[in-house]
Amino acid sequence: MNCLVVYAHPLKKSLCGSLFEVVAQALADNDHDCRFADLYEADFDPRLSGTERASYYAAYDNSGIAQEVRDLEWAEVVVLVFPTWWFSMPAILKGWFDRVWAPGVAYDHDANLGAIKPRLKKLRTVVAVTTLGSPWWVDRLVMWQPVRRTIGTAILRSCAPQARFFMLSLYNSERVRDNQFNIFRAKLRHTISRNLR
Amino acid sequence: MNCLVVYAHPLKKSLCGSLFEVVAQALADNDHDCRFADLYEADFDPRLSGTERASYYAAYDNSGIAQEVRDLEWAEVVVLVFPTWWFSMPAILKGWFDRVWAPGVAYDHDANLGAIKPRLKKLRTVVAVTTLGSPWWVDRLVMWQPVRRTIGTAILRSCAPQARFFMLSLYNSERVRDNQFNIFRAKLRHTISRNLR
């Protein structure tokens, strides 16, 4: 499978960096064809520009993100590895969605500005791997899982409704114990090895 | 009152631009002391840097955002004007929260990494003004209002639990009619004029 791995943490030596290594190894073990997009390393600018916004309802000008567009259109699997800050994506990853998951790439506008039309027909699986400081019950019972809803419901149902979505959240990440982290990594390895088909 | 108005749209000629004008006029009419932060115009970089992240649990290095920190600490009122994209903030605004609403500025870490401690004691009112393409029922019944929960619950209850929070959402923004937009602007003017005290 064509697998695009998006990494959105400013440091490589971090819990997310360690989870990225697990993903890369599991994909290699299963002989998938991989592309890696380390957004910080690539100096990706997450700000949808004035030119992009002005062309959003005409012919979207994606000339500033040509490589990112090619990678997304190529992908059958997308794996996202990122920290959750304030119960939402870090700015650099939000901007990747704002700019790259755009008209003519990820979806098409409806002629009457009704529901948008999916365009990522090749995309079969999306795996979101994230760390967050809060305990599980705040994310689920107080916040109603805003990251899961944003990616899994709002974005994927609009752009790739056929894709399966897996979300793996490492809670209490600021004080996670070694054995808990090892269990999480094993679960991640298992998810990647079993579900990409 | 000290009012900080944050604008997060790449274009001035837009629905958000028009709402920004309403806010600025209503604040002037009521003789508030205002500062305006147009994040695009200021070329604000929303990416929490490696240096910032590495210092996050020690002494947070906010040297790259000194003015933004001063403005936030000065504010008794914050008014945010932004488009909602994919049911969340645009990257440039998310990054303003990621970088500026940080330890030593907006909150303090707990010694045992338990619940964080509020620090923005001067902040009395926050008004979020946003436009979104979707109808109200998708935001409320399907998505459970992720932007309202992120700003009003996750961020404000942690950093300024005493602050009142108002959220004004212009739904169906891609095809809003003139009279609907006029009603929304009147409601916004009224909210600003009546509630900043």
GROMACS .gro file of N, CA and C in nm, chain A residues 15-89:
model
  225
   15LEU      N    1   0.773   1.182   2.302
   15LEU     CA    2   0.686   1.065   2.293
   15LEU      C    3   0.639   1.046   2.149
   16CYS      N    4   0.602   1.155   2.084
   16CYS     CA    5   0.556   1.144   1.946
   16CYS      C    6   0.667   1.091   1.855
   17GLY      N    7   0.789   1.136   1.879
   17GLY     CA    8   0.902   1.088   1.799
   17GLY      C    9   0.918   0.938   1.813
   18SER      N   10   0.901   0.890   1.933
   18SER     CA   11   0.912   0.747   1.958
   18SER      C   12   0.798   0.670   1.889
   19LEU      N   13   0.678   0.729   1.889
   19LEU     CA   14   0.565   0.665   1.821
   19LEU      C   15   0.583   0.666   1.669
   20PHE      N   16   0.644   0.773   1.619
   20PHE     CA   17   0.675   0.778   1.476
   20PHE      C   18   0.767   0.662   1.438
   21GLU      N   19   0.866   0.634   1.522
   21GLU     CA   20   0.959   0.523   1.495
   21GLU      C   21   0.885   0.389   1.488
   22VAL      N   22   0.791   0.371   1.580
   22VAL     CA   23   0.711   0.247   1.579
   22VAL      C   24   0.635   0.234   1.448
   23VAL      N   25   0.573   0.345   1.404
   23VAL     CA   26   0.497   0.344   1.279
   23VAL      C   27   0.588   0.310   1.161
   24ALA      N   28   0.701   0.379   1.152
   24ALA     CA   29   0.793   0.358   1.040
   24ALA      C   30   0.841   0.213   1.036
   25GLN      N   31   0.872   0.158   1.152
   25GLN     CA   32   0.922   0.020   1.157
   25GLN      C   33   0.813  -0.080   1.118
   26ALA      N   34   0.692  -0.057   1.169
   26ALA     CA   35   0.582  -0.150   1.137
   26ALA      C   36   0.548  -0.145   0.989
   27LEU      N   37   0.556  -0.027   0.928
   27LEU     CA   38   0.529  -0.017   0.785
   27LEU      C   39   0.639  -0.087   0.705
   28ALA      N   40   0.764  -0.069   0.746
   28ALA     CA   41   0.876  -0.135   0.678
   28ALA      C   42   0.865  -0.287   0.690
   29ASP      N   43   0.829  -0.334   0.809
   29ASP     CA   44   0.816  -0.479   0.831
   29ASP      C   45   0.710  -0.541   0.740
   30ASN      N   46   0.612  -0.459   0.702
   30ASN     CA   47   0.504  -0.510   0.618
   30ASN      C   48   0.518  -0.471   0.471
   31ASP      N   49   0.638  -0.425   0.435
   31ASP     CA   50   0.672  -0.395   0.294
   31ASP      C   51   0.579  -0.295   0.226
   32HIS      N   52   0.533  -0.197   0.302
   32HIS     CA   53   0.453  -0.093   0.238
   32HIS      C   54   0.545   0.010   0.173
   33ASP      N   55   0.492   0.080   0.075
   33ASP     CA   56   0.565   0.186   0.007
   33ASP      C   57   0.537   0.316   0.084
   34CYS      N   58   0.640   0.378   0.140
   34CYS     CA   59   0.617   0.489   0.234
   34CYS      C   60   0.673   0.623   0.185
   35ARG      N   61   0.600   0.725   0.219
   35ARG     CA   62   0.653   0.862   0.209
   35ARG      C   63   0.635   0.927   0.346
   36PHE      N   64   0.735   1.002   0.388
   36PHE     CA   65   0.732   1.065   0.519
   36PHE      C   66   0.727   1.216   0.505
   37ALA      N   67   0.630   1.277   0.568
   37ALA     CA   68   0.619   1.423   0.567
   37ALA      C   69   0.637   1.473   0.710
   38ASP      N   70   0.759   1.515   0.740
   38ASP     CA   71   0.787   1.574   0.871
   38ASP      C   72   0.764   1.725   0.853
   39LEU      N   73   0.649   1.771   0.900
   39LEU     CA   74   0.606   1.908   0.866
   39LEU      C   75   0.702   2.014   0.920
   40TYR      N   76   0.754   1.994   1.041
   40TYR     CA   77   0.851   2.091   1.093
   40TYR      C   78   0.980   2.087   1.013
   41GLU      N   79   1.030   1.968   0.986
   41GLU     CA   80   1.156   1.957   0.911
   41GLU      C   81   1.142   2.018   0.772
   42ALA      N   82   1.025   2.001   0.712
   42ALA     CA   83   1.000   2.055   0.578
   42ALA      C   84   0.971   2.205   0.582
   43ASP      N   85   0.970   2.265   0.701
   43ASP     CA   86   0.939   2.406   0.719
   43ASP      C   87   0.803   2.440   0.656
   44PHE      N   88   0.707   2.351   0.675
   44PHE     CA   89   0.574   2.370   0.617
   44PHE      C   90   0.504   2.492   0.680
   45ASP      N   91   0.456   2.581   0.595
   45ASP     CA   92   0.385   2.699   0.645
   45ASP      C   93   0.236   2.667   0.654
   46PRO      N   94   0.179   2.666   0.774
   46PRO     CA   95   0.040   2.621   0.789
   46PRO      C   96  -0.065   2.729   0.761
   47ARG      N   97  -0.021   2.849   0.724
   47ARG     CA   98  -0.117   2.958   0.708
   47ARG      C   99  -0.177   2.959   0.567
   48LEU      N  100  -0.304   2.927   0.555
   48LEU     CA  101  -0.372   2.943   0.426
   48LEU      C  102  -0.351   3.087   0.381
   49SER      N  103  -0.294   3.105   0.263
   49SER     CA  104  -0.255   3.240   0.222
   49SER      C  105  -0.372   3.318   0.162
   50GLY      N  106  -0.353   3.448   0.146
   50GLY     CA  107  -0.454   3.532   0.082
   50GLY      C  108  -0.485   3.485  -0.059
   51THR      N  109  -0.380   3.448  -0.133
   51THR     CA  110  -0.399   3.398  -0.270
   51THR      C  111  -0.481   3.270  -0.269
   52GLU      N  112  -0.448   3.180  -0.178
   52GLU     CA  113  -0.523   3.055  -0.169
   52GLU      C  114  -0.669   3.081  -0.132
   53ARG      N  115  -0.689   3.167  -0.035
   53ARG     CA  116  -0.827   3.194   0.006
   53ARG      C  117  -0.906   3.262  -0.105
   54ALA      N  118  -0.841   3.357  -0.174
   54ALA     CA  119  -0.911   3.430  -0.281
   54ALA      C  120  -0.951   3.337  -0.395
   55SER      N  121  -0.877   3.228  -0.414
   55SER     CA  122  -0.908   3.135  -0.523
   55SER      C  123  -0.991   3.016  -0.476
   56TYR      N  124  -1.033   3.016  -0.352
   56TYR     CA  125  -1.093   2.897  -0.291
   56TYR      C  126  -1.222   2.854  -0.360
   57TYR      N  127  -1.300   2.949  -0.406
   57TYR     CA  128  -1.427   2.916  -0.470
   57TYR      C  129  -1.421   2.926  -0.622
   58ALA      N  130  -1.300   2.952  -0.673
   58ALA     CA  131  -1.281   2.951  -0.818
   58ALA      C  132  -1.195   2.829  -0.850
   59ALA      N  133  -1.075   2.850  -0.905
   59ALA     CA  134  -0.983   2.737  -0.925
   59ALA      C  135  -0.875   2.751  -0.819
   60TYR      N  136  -0.883   2.666  -0.718
   60TYR     CA  137  -0.793   2.677  -0.603
   60TYR      C  138  -0.647   2.673  -0.644
   61ASP      N  139  -0.574   2.775  -0.605
   61ASP     CA  140  -0.432   2.788  -0.640
   61ASP      C  141  -0.348   2.708  -0.541
   62ASN      N  142  -0.310   2.585  -0.580
   62ASN     CA  143  -0.230   2.503  -0.489
   62ASN      C  144  -0.082   2.498  -0.528
   63SER      N  145  -0.038   2.601  -0.601
   63SER     CA  146   0.101   2.599  -0.650
   63SER      C  147   0.203   2.603  -0.537
   64GLY      N  148   0.165   2.657  -0.422
   64GLY     CA  149   0.260   2.664  -0.311
   64GLY      C  150   0.274   2.534  -0.233
   65ILE      N  151   0.189   2.437  -0.264
   65ILE     CA  152   0.189   2.310  -0.189
   65ILE      C  153   0.183   2.191  -0.283
   66ALA      N  154   0.253   2.204  -0.397
   66ALA     CA  155   0.244   2.101  -0.502
   66ALA      C  156   0.286   1.963  -0.452
   67GLN      N  157   0.395   1.956  -0.376
   67GLN     CA  158   0.442   1.826  -0.328
   67GLN      C  159   0.343   1.764  -0.230
   68GLU      N  160   0.291   1.846  -0.139
   68GLU     CA  161   0.195   1.796  -0.041
   68GLU      C  162   0.069   1.742  -0.110
   69VAL      N  163   0.027   1.810  -0.217
   69VAL     CA  164  -0.090   1.764  -0.292
   69VAL      C  165  -0.061   1.630  -0.360
   70ARG      N  166   0.057   1.619  -0.424
   70ARG     CA  167   0.093   1.492  -0.489
   70ARG      C  168   0.097   1.378  -0.388
   71ASP      N  169   0.153   1.404  -0.271
   71ASP     CA  170   0.162   1.299  -0.170
   71ASP      C  171   0.023   1.254  -0.124
   72LEU      N  172  -0.066   1.349  -0.103
   72LEU     CA  173  -0.201   1.312  -0.057
   72LEU      C  174  -0.276   1.234  -0.164
   73GLU      N  175  -0.262   1.278  -0.290
   73GLU     CA  176  -0.334   1.208  -0.398
   73GLU      C  177  -0.277   1.068  -0.422
   74TRP      N  178  -0.150   1.050  -0.386
   74TRP     CA  179  -0.083   0.919  -0.404
   74TRP      C  180  -0.123   0.819  -0.295
   75ALA      N  181  -0.160   0.871  -0.179
   75ALA     CA  182  -0.174   0.787  -0.059
   75ALA      C  183  -0.298   0.698  -0.061
   76GLU      N  184  -0.278   0.572  -0.021
   76GLU     CA  185  -0.391   0.484   0.009
   76GLU      C  186  -0.410   0.475   0.161
   77VAL      N  187  -0.304   0.507   0.232
   77VAL     CA  188  -0.307   0.508   0.378
   77VAL      C  189  -0.243   0.638   0.425
   78VAL      N  190  -0.304   0.704   0.521
   78VAL     CA  191  -0.242   0.819   0.585
   78VAL      C  192  -0.230   0.789   0.734
   79VAL      N  193  -0.109   0.803   0.786
   79VAL     CA  194  -0.088   0.790   0.930
   79VAL      C  195  -0.042   0.926   0.983
   80LEU      N  196  -0.114   0.978   1.080
   80LEU     CA  197  -0.082   1.108   1.139
   80LEU      C  198  -0.025   1.085   1.279
   81VAL      N  199   0.090   1.144   1.308
   81VAL     CA  200   0.147   1.133   1.442
   81VAL      C  201   0.167   1.275   1.494
   82PHE      N  202   0.097   1.309   1.603
   82PHE     CA  203   0.098   1.449   1.649
   82PHE      C  204   0.058   1.457   1.796
   83PRO      N  205   0.101   1.562   1.863
   83PRO     CA  206   0.052   1.589   1.999
   83PRO      C  207  -0.081   1.663   1.991
   84THR      N  208  -0.170   1.636   2.085
   84THR     CA  209  -0.292   1.714   2.097
   84THR      C  210  -0.266   1.826   2.198
   85TRP      N  211  -0.281   1.950   2.154
   85TRP     CA  212  -0.263   2.065   2.243
   85TRP      C  213  -0.395   2.139   2.251
   86TRP      N  214  -0.442   2.167   2.371
   86TRP     CA  215  -0.572   2.231   2.390
   86TRP      C  216  -0.683   2.153   2.319
   87PHE      N  217  -0.679   2.024   2.327
   87PHE     CA  218  -0.782   1.938   2.270
   87PHE      C  219  -0.802   1.961   2.120
   88SER      N  220  -0.696   2.004   2.054
   88SER     CA  221  -0.704   2.012   1.908
   88SER      C  222  -0.565   1.993   1.849
   89MET      N  223  -0.560   1.989   1.717
   89MET     CA  224  -0.432   1.964   1.651
   89MET      C  225  -0.336   2.080   1.671
   0.00000   0.00000   0.00000
